[in-house]
Amino acid sequence: MQAKKRRTKTQKVDFSSLDDLFGFRLRLAQVRLFQHFRESLASFEVTPGQAGLLILIRDNPGISQSGLARAVEVERATLGQTIEGLLKRQIVTRHRREGDRRAYSLELSESGKAFVDRLIPAIRAHEADVSRRLTASEFERLRSLLEKFLG
């Protein structure tokens, strides 16, 4: 017996009341960016947030977990869960900080360094693909405006 194909109707949604809301547009852009990231970097099995953390750890070896949490503006508990996953994958190493046994220093493992070295070009390719509708100057202006907005 052949299953009936479901026909889904796409309901047209009126966005006119949201069109001029910066936060709404920014959120839609983030959703698209993250969807494309997941699709184009699926083989890395890493989220955009994890990728950012790994790059920050690479560029700031020995950073404390609390310092990293402050830098990316997330709660320490949330970051702790993410770091645990990266530790299990042996991408990140964690050591107690000398002088403060409550604090941990983070570094990339050797395999983590190699992973990030492969990851960064893939992220750059992803960004080039998602920004292809913008000219180089438009992309630079967008980046500059976002930097200004973030202060």
Short mmCIF file of N, CA and C in Angstrom, two decimals:
data_model
loop_
_atom_site.label_atom_id
_atom_site.label_comp_id
_atom_site.label_asym_id
_atom_site.label_seq_id
_atom_site.Cartn_x
_atom_site.Cartn_y
_atom_site.Cartn_z
N MET A 1 0.84 -1.18 0.00
CA MET A 1 0.00 0.00 0.00
C MET A 1 0.89 1.24 0.00
N GLN A 2 0.60 2.13 -0.88
CA GLN A 2 1.40 3.34 -1.00
C GLN A 2 0.89 4.40 -0.03
N ALA A 3 1.81 4.96 0.72
CA ALA A 3 1.43 6.01 1.69
C ALA A 3 1.07 7.28 0.94
N LYS A 4 0.06 7.94 1.45
CA LYS A 4 -0.34 9.21 0.86
C LYS A 4 0.70 10.28 1.17
N LYS A 5 1.00 11.06 0.18
CA LYS A 5 1.92 12.17 0.40
C LYS A 5 1.17 13.27 1.14
N ARG A 6 1.82 13.78 2.14
CA ARG A 6 1.23 14.91 2.86
C ARG A 6 1.52 16.19 2.10
N ARG A 7 0.51 16.95 1.93
CA ARG A 7 0.69 18.24 1.28
C ARG A 7 0.57 19.30 2.35
N THR A 8 1.65 19.97 2.56
CA THR A 8 1.61 21.03 3.56
C THR A 8 1.52 22.37 2.84
N LYS A 9 0.64 23.15 3.34
CA LYS A 9 0.48 24.49 2.79
C LYS A 9 1.35 25.43 3.61
N THR A 10 2.09 26.24 2.92
CA THR A 10 2.88 27.24 3.59
C THR A 10 2.01 28.47 3.77
N GLN A 11 1.74 28.75 5.00
CA GLN A 11 0.90 29.91 5.30
C GLN A 11 1.73 31.17 5.20
N LYS A 12 1.24 32.13 4.48
CA LYS A 12 1.94 33.40 4.37
C LYS A 12 1.81 34.13 5.71
N VAL A 13 2.92 34.57 6.22
CA VAL A 13 2.97 35.23 7.52
C VAL A 13 3.24 36.71 7.31
N ASP A 14 2.48 37.53 7.98
CA ASP A 14 2.63 38.98 7.90
C ASP A 14 3.68 39.42 8.92
N PHE A 15 4.82 39.89 8.43
CA PHE A 15 5.91 40.37 9.27
C PHE A 15 5.95 41.89 9.37
N SER A 16 4.96 42.56 8.84
CA SER A 16 5.04 44.02 8.73
C SER A 16 5.23 44.73 10.06
N SER A 17 4.67 44.21 11.14
CA SER A 17 4.85 44.86 12.44
C SER A 17 6.24 44.64 13.02
N LEU A 18 6.97 43.69 12.45
CA LEU A 18 8.31 43.38 12.95
C LEU A 18 9.42 43.89 12.04
N ASP A 19 9.04 44.33 10.84
CA ASP A 19 10.03 44.72 9.83
C ASP A 19 11.07 45.71 10.32
N ASP A 20 10.67 46.65 11.14
CA ASP A 20 11.61 47.69 11.56
C ASP A 20 12.25 47.40 12.92
N LEU A 21 12.08 46.18 13.43
CA LEU A 21 12.70 45.82 14.71
C LEU A 21 14.06 45.17 14.45
N PHE A 22 15.09 45.87 14.87
CA PHE A 22 16.47 45.43 14.67
C PHE A 22 16.70 44.04 15.27
N GLY A 23 16.24 43.83 16.49
CA GLY A 23 16.45 42.57 17.18
C GLY A 23 15.83 41.39 16.44
N PHE A 24 14.66 41.60 15.88
CA PHE A 24 14.00 40.54 15.13
C PHE A 24 14.81 40.17 13.89
N ARG A 25 15.26 41.17 13.16
CA ARG A 25 16.06 40.92 11.94
C ARG A 25 17.39 40.26 12.29
N LEU A 26 17.98 40.72 13.38
CA LEU A 26 19.24 40.13 13.82
C LEU A 26 19.05 38.66 14.19
N ARG A 27 17.96 38.36 14.85
CA ARG A 27 17.67 36.97 15.23
C ARG A 27 17.45 36.10 14.00
N LEU A 28 16.71 36.58 13.01
CA LEU A 28 16.53 35.82 11.77
C LEU A 28 17.86 35.56 11.08
N ALA A 29 18.72 36.57 11.08
CA ALA A 29 20.04 36.41 10.47
C ALA A 29 20.84 35.35 11.22
N GLN A 30 20.77 35.38 12.54
CA GLN A 30 21.49 34.40 13.35
C GLN A 30 20.99 32.98 13.06
N VAL A 31 19.69 32.82 12.96
CA VAL A 31 19.13 31.50 12.68
C VAL A 31 19.66 30.98 11.34
N ARG A 32 19.67 31.82 10.32
CA ARG A 32 20.17 31.40 9.01
C ARG A 32 21.66 31.06 9.07
N LEU A 33 22.41 31.91 9.75
CA LEU A 33 23.85 31.65 9.89
C LEU A 33 24.10 30.31 10.57
N PHE A 34 23.40 30.05 11.66
CA PHE A 34 23.60 28.82 12.42
C PHE A 34 23.15 27.60 11.62
N GLN A 35 22.05 27.72 10.88
CA GLN A 35 21.60 26.59 10.04
C GLN A 35 22.66 26.26 9.00
N HIS A 36 23.16 27.28 8.34
CA HIS A 36 24.18 27.06 7.31
C HIS A 36 25.45 26.50 7.94
N PHE A 37 25.83 27.01 9.11
CA PHE A 37 27.01 26.51 9.81
C PHE A 37 26.87 25.02 10.08
N ARG A 38 25.72 24.63 10.65
CA ARG A 38 25.49 23.22 10.97
C ARG A 38 25.57 22.34 9.72
N GLU A 39 25.02 22.82 8.61
CA GLU A 39 25.04 22.04 7.38
C GLU A 39 26.43 21.98 6.76
N SER A 40 27.10 23.11 6.67
CA SER A 40 28.38 23.14 5.97
C SER A 40 29.54 22.62 6.81
N LEU A 41 29.40 22.60 8.12
CA LEU A 41 30.47 22.11 8.99
C LEU A 41 30.04 20.87 9.78
N ALA A 42 29.07 20.14 9.25
CA ALA A 42 28.53 18.97 9.96
C ALA A 42 29.61 17.95 10.31
N SER A 43 30.58 17.79 9.44
CA SER A 43 31.62 16.78 9.69
C SER A 43 32.47 17.10 10.91
N PHE A 44 32.49 18.35 11.34
CA PHE A 44 33.28 18.75 12.51
C PHE A 44 32.55 18.44 13.83
N GLU A 45 31.24 18.24 13.74
CA GLU A 45 30.43 17.97 14.93
C GLU A 45 30.68 19.01 16.03
N VAL A 46 30.54 20.27 15.63
CA VAL A 46 30.77 21.39 16.54
C VAL A 46 29.72 22.45 16.27
N THR A 47 29.24 23.10 17.31
CA THR A 47 28.28 24.18 17.16
C THR A 47 29.04 25.50 16.92
N PRO A 48 28.34 26.53 16.45
CA PRO A 48 29.01 27.82 16.31
C PRO A 48 29.59 28.32 17.63
N GLY A 49 28.86 28.12 18.72
CA GLY A 49 29.35 28.56 20.02
C GLY A 49 30.61 27.81 20.44
N GLN A 50 30.63 26.50 20.22
CA GLN A 50 31.82 25.71 20.55
C GLN A 50 33.01 26.15 19.69
N ALA A 51 32.75 26.41 18.43
CA ALA A 51 33.82 26.85 17.53
C ALA A 51 34.44 28.15 18.04
N GLY A 52 33.59 29.09 18.44
CA GLY A 52 34.09 30.35 18.97
C GLY A 52 34.92 30.15 20.22
N LEU A 53 34.45 29.29 21.11
CA LEU A 53 35.19 29.01 22.33
C LEU A 53 36.56 28.40 22.02
N LEU A 54 36.58 27.46 21.10
CA LEU A 54 37.85 26.82 20.75
C LEU A 54 38.85 27.82 20.18
N ILE A 55 38.38 28.72 19.37
CA ILE A 55 39.27 29.73 18.79
C ILE A 55 39.77 30.67 19.89
N LEU A 56 38.88 31.06 20.81
CA LEU A 56 39.31 31.91 21.92
C LEU A 56 40.32 31.20 22.82
N ILE A 57 40.11 29.94 23.08
CA ILE A 57 41.06 29.17 23.90
C ILE A 57 42.40 29.07 23.18
N ARG A 58 42.36 28.84 21.86
CA ARG A 58 43.61 28.78 21.10
C ARG A 58 44.37 30.10 21.19
N ASP A 59 43.63 31.20 21.05
CA ASP A 59 44.27 32.52 21.03
C ASP A 59 44.60 33.05 22.42
N ASN A 60 44.08 32.40 23.46
CA ASN A 60 44.31 32.83 24.85
C ASN A 60 44.64 31.62 25.71
N PRO A 61 45.75 30.92 25.41
CA PRO A 61 46.07 29.71 26.16
C PRO A 61 46.20 30.01 27.65
N GLY A 62 45.60 29.13 28.44
CA GLY A 62 45.64 29.32 29.89
C GLY A 62 44.52 30.17 30.44
N ILE A 63 43.60 30.61 29.57
CA ILE A 63 42.47 31.43 30.03
C ILE A 63 41.67 30.63 31.05
N SER A 64 41.17 31.31 32.06
CA SER A 64 40.34 30.63 33.05
C SER A 64 38.94 30.41 32.50
N GLN A 65 38.26 29.41 33.05
CA GLN A 65 36.88 29.18 32.63
C GLN A 65 36.02 30.38 32.93
N SER A 66 36.23 31.01 34.09
CA SER A 66 35.41 32.18 34.42
C SER A 66 35.75 33.35 33.51
N GLY A 67 37.02 33.50 33.14
CA GLY A 67 37.40 34.56 32.20
C GLY A 67 36.79 34.35 30.83
N LEU A 68 36.76 33.11 30.42
CA LEU A 68 36.16 32.77 29.13
C LEU A 68 34.65 33.02 29.17
N ALA A 69 34.02 32.64 30.27
CA ALA A 69 32.57 32.87 30.41
C ALA A 69 32.26 34.36 30.34
N ARG A 70 33.06 35.17 31.01
CA ARG A 70 32.85 36.63 30.95
C ARG A 70 33.05 37.15 29.53
N ALA A 71 34.07 36.64 28.85
CA ALA A 71 34.39 37.13 27.50
C ALA A 71 33.26 36.88 26.52
N VAL A 72 32.57 35.73 26.65
CA VAL A 72 31.50 35.41 25.71
C VAL A 72 30.12 35.67 26.29
N GLU A 73 30.10 36.23 27.48
CA GLU A 73 28.86 36.65 28.14
C GLU A 73 27.87 35.50 28.32
N VAL A 74 28.37 34.38 28.87
CA VAL A 74 27.50 33.26 29.23
C VAL A 74 27.74 32.93 30.70
N GLU A 75 26.79 32.25 31.29
CA GLU A 75 26.94 31.85 32.67
C GLU A 75 27.99 30.76 32.78
N ARG A 76 28.71 30.77 33.91
CA ARG A 76 29.77 29.78 34.11
C ARG A 76 29.24 28.35 34.04
N ALA A 77 28.05 28.12 34.57
CA ALA A 77 27.49 26.76 34.55
C ALA A 77 27.24 26.29 33.12
N THR A 78 26.74 27.18 32.29
CA THR A 78 26.49 26.85 30.88
C THR A 78 27.82 26.55 30.18
N LEU A 79 28.80 27.40 30.42
CA LEU A 79 30.11 27.18 29.81
C LEU A 79 30.72 25.87 30.32
N GLY A 80 30.53 25.59 31.59
CA GLY A 80 31.09 24.37 32.17
C GLY A 80 30.60 23.13 31.46
N GLN A 81 29.33 23.10 31.11
CA GLN A 81 28.77 21.95 30.39
C GLN A 81 29.41 21.81 29.01
N THR A 82 29.59 22.92 28.35
CA THR A 82 30.21 22.90 27.02
C THR A 82 31.66 22.43 27.12
N ILE A 83 32.38 22.95 28.09
CA ILE A 83 33.78 22.56 28.27
C ILE A 83 33.88 21.06 28.58
N GLU A 84 32.96 20.54 29.39
CA GLU A 84 32.96 19.10 29.69
C GLU A 84 32.87 18.28 28.40
N GLY A 85 32.02 18.70 27.48
CA GLY A 85 31.90 17.99 26.21
C GLY A 85 33.18 18.05 25.40
N LEU A 86 33.86 19.19 25.41
CA LEU A 86 35.11 19.34 24.68
C LEU A 86 36.23 18.55 25.34
N LEU A 87 36.18 18.44 26.67
CA LEU A 87 37.16 17.61 27.39
C LEU A 87 36.97 16.14 27.02
N LYS A 88 35.73 15.69 26.95
CA LYS A 88 35.46 14.29 26.60
C LYS A 88 35.95 13.97 25.20
N ARG A 89 35.88 14.94 24.32
CA ARG A 89 36.37 14.75 22.95
C ARG A 89 37.87 14.92 22.86
N GLN A 90 38.50 15.27 23.96
CA GLN A 90 39.95 15.47 24.07
C GLN A 90 40.46 16.57 23.15
N ILE A 91 39.63 17.59 22.98
CA ILE A 91 40.01 18.76 22.18
C ILE A 91 40.62 19.82 23.10
N VAL A 92 40.12 19.88 24.32
CA VAL A 92 40.55 20.87 25.31
C VAL A 92 41.14 20.15 26.51
N THR A 93 42.13 20.79 27.14
CA THR A 93 42.65 20.30 28.41
C THR A 93 42.35 21.35 29.47
N ARG A 94 42.20 20.87 30.69
CA ARG A 94 41.87 21.78 31.80
C ARG A 94 42.80 21.44 32.96
N HIS A 95 43.38 22.47 33.56
CA HIS A 95 44.30 22.29 34.69
C HIS A 95 43.93 23.28 35.79
N ARG A 96 44.10 22.85 37.03
CA ARG A 96 43.91 23.77 38.15
C ARG A 96 44.95 24.87 38.05
N ARG A 97 44.52 26.08 38.33
CA ARG A 97 45.42 27.22 38.28
C ARG A 97 46.25 27.27 39.55
N GLU A 98 47.51 27.54 39.40
CA GLU A 98 48.37 27.69 40.58
C GLU A 98 47.95 28.94 41.32
N GLY A 99 47.88 28.82 42.62
CA GLY A 99 47.51 29.96 43.45
C GLY A 99 46.02 30.07 43.70
N ASP A 100 45.21 29.38 42.88
CA ASP A 100 43.76 29.40 43.09
C ASP A 100 43.21 28.04 42.67
N ARG A 101 43.11 27.14 43.62
CA ARG A 101 42.71 25.76 43.31
C ARG A 101 41.25 25.65 42.89
N ARG A 102 40.50 26.73 42.99
CA ARG A 102 39.10 26.70 42.54
C ARG A 102 38.98 27.02 41.06
N ALA A 103 40.02 27.62 40.49
CA ALA A 103 39.97 28.07 39.10
C ALA A 103 40.71 27.09 38.18
N TYR A 104 40.26 27.02 36.95
CA TYR A 104 40.86 26.15 35.95
C TYR A 104 41.41 26.96 34.78
N SER A 105 42.52 26.50 34.25
CA SER A 105 43.08 27.06 33.02
C SER A 105 42.71 26.13 31.87
N LEU A 106 42.42 26.72 30.74
CA LEU A 106 42.04 25.95 29.56
C LEU A 106 43.06 26.12 28.46
N GLU A 107 43.34 25.03 27.78
CA GLU A 107 44.21 25.05 26.62
C GLU A 107 43.70 24.02 25.63
N LEU A 108 44.10 24.15 24.39
CA LEU A 108 43.79 23.13 23.40
C LEU A 108 44.80 22.00 23.55
N SER A 109 44.33 20.78 23.40
CA SER A 109 45.23 19.64 23.33
C SER A 109 45.92 19.69 21.97
N GLU A 110 46.89 18.82 21.76
CA GLU A 110 47.54 18.77 20.45
C GLU A 110 46.53 18.44 19.36
N SER A 111 45.65 17.48 19.63
CA SER A 111 44.62 17.15 18.63
C SER A 111 43.64 18.31 18.48
N GLY A 112 43.41 19.05 19.57
CA GLY A 112 42.55 20.22 19.51
C GLY A 112 43.13 21.32 18.64
N LYS A 113 44.44 21.51 18.70
CA LYS A 113 45.11 22.51 17.85
C LYS A 113 44.94 22.14 16.38
N ALA A 114 45.15 20.86 16.08
CA ALA A 114 44.99 20.40 14.70
C ALA A 114 43.54 20.55 14.25
N PHE A 115 42.61 20.27 15.15
CA PHE A 115 41.18 20.40 14.86
C PHE A 115 40.84 21.85 14.51
N VAL A 116 41.30 22.78 15.33
CA VAL A 116 41.00 24.20 15.09
C VAL A 116 41.69 24.68 13.81
N ASP A 117 42.89 24.17 13.53
CA ASP A 117 43.57 24.54 12.28
C ASP A 117 42.77 24.11 11.05
N ARG A 118 42.03 23.01 11.15
CA ARG A 118 41.15 22.58 10.04
C ARG A 118 39.82 23.32 10.07
N LEU A 119 39.36 23.66 11.28
CA LEU A 119 38.06 24.28 11.46
C LEU A 119 38.00 25.71 10.91
N ILE A 120 39.04 26.49 11.17
CA ILE A 120 39.02 27.91 10.78
C ILE A 120 38.81 28.11 9.28
N PRO A 121 39.53 27.41 8.40
CA PRO A 121 39.26 27.59 6.97
C PRO A 121 37.83 27.19 6.58
N ALA A 122 37.29 26.18 7.24
CA ALA A 122 35.91 25.78 6.96
C ALA A 122 34.93 26.86 7.39
N ILE A 123 35.20 27.51 8.51
CA ILE A 123 34.35 28.61 8.96
C ILE A 123 34.45 29.78 7.99
N ARG A 124 35.65 30.07 7.53
CA ARG A 124 35.82 31.18 6.57
C ARG A 124 35.06 30.88 5.27
N ALA A 125 35.09 29.64 4.82
CA ALA A 125 34.35 29.25 3.61
C ALA A 125 32.85 29.39 3.85
N HIS A 126 32.38 28.97 5.02
CA HIS A 126 30.97 29.11 5.39
C HIS A 126 30.57 30.59 5.36
N GLU A 127 31.39 31.45 5.96
CA GLU A 127 31.07 32.88 5.99
C GLU A 127 31.08 33.49 4.60
N ALA A 128 32.00 33.07 3.77
CA ALA A 128 32.03 33.57 2.38
C ALA A 128 30.76 33.16 1.65
N ASP A 129 30.31 31.94 1.90
CA ASP A 129 29.10 31.45 1.24
C ASP A 129 27.86 32.21 1.71
N VAL A 130 27.71 32.38 3.01
CA VAL A 130 26.49 33.04 3.51
C VAL A 130 26.49 34.54 3.22
N SER A 131 27.64 35.11 2.98
CA SER A 131 27.69 36.56 2.71
C SER A 131 27.79 36.86 1.22
N ARG A 132 27.59 35.87 0.38
CA ARG A 132 27.78 36.05 -1.07
C ARG A 132 26.84 37.08 -1.68
N ARG A 133 25.74 37.38 -1.04
CA ARG A 133 24.81 38.39 -1.57
C ARG A 133 25.30 39.81 -1.31
N LEU A 134 26.31 39.94 -0.48
CA LEU A 134 26.86 41.26 -0.15
C LEU A 134 28.16 41.48 -0.90
N THR A 135 28.39 42.73 -1.30
CA THR A 135 29.70 43.06 -1.86
C THR A 135 30.70 43.09 -0.71
N ALA A 136 31.96 43.11 -1.06
CA ALA A 136 33.01 43.16 -0.03
C ALA A 136 32.84 44.40 0.85
N SER A 137 32.51 45.53 0.25
CA SER A 137 32.36 46.75 1.05
C SER A 137 31.08 46.69 1.90
N GLU A 138 30.01 46.09 1.40
CA GLU A 138 28.80 45.93 2.20
C GLU A 138 29.06 45.02 3.40
N PHE A 139 29.79 43.93 3.15
CA PHE A 139 30.11 43.01 4.25
C PHE A 139 30.97 43.72 5.30
N GLU A 140 31.95 44.47 4.86
CA GLU A 140 32.81 45.20 5.79
C GLU A 140 32.00 46.25 6.56
N ARG A 141 31.08 46.89 5.89
CA ARG A 141 30.23 47.88 6.57
C ARG A 141 29.35 47.20 7.62
N LEU A 142 28.77 46.06 7.27
CA LEU A 142 27.94 45.31 8.22
C LEU A 142 28.78 44.91 9.43
N ARG A 143 29.96 44.36 9.19
CA ARG A 143 30.84 43.96 10.28
C ARG A 143 31.19 45.16 11.16
N SER A 144 31.49 46.27 10.52
CA SER A 144 31.84 47.49 11.25
C SER A 144 30.66 48.01 12.08
N LEU A 145 29.48 47.98 11.51
CA LEU A 145 28.29 48.43 12.24
C LEU A 145 27.99 47.52 13.42
N LEU A 146 28.13 46.23 13.24
CA LEU A 146 27.92 45.30 14.35
C LEU A 146 28.95 45.53 15.45
N GLU A 147 30.18 45.77 15.06
CA GLU A 147 31.23 46.07 16.03
C GLU A 147 30.88 47.34 16.81
N LYS A 148 30.41 48.35 16.10
CA LYS A 148 30.01 49.60 16.75
C LYS A 148 28.84 49.37 17.69
N PHE A 149 27.87 48.59 17.24
CA PHE A 149 26.69 48.30 18.07
C PHE A 149 27.09 47.57 19.36
N LEU A 150 28.02 46.63 19.22
CA LEU A 150 28.45 45.85 20.39
C LEU A 150 29.34 46.66 21.33
N GLY A 151 29.84 47.78 20.83
CA GLY A 151 30.60 48.69 21.69
C GLY A 151 31.94 48.19 22.00
#
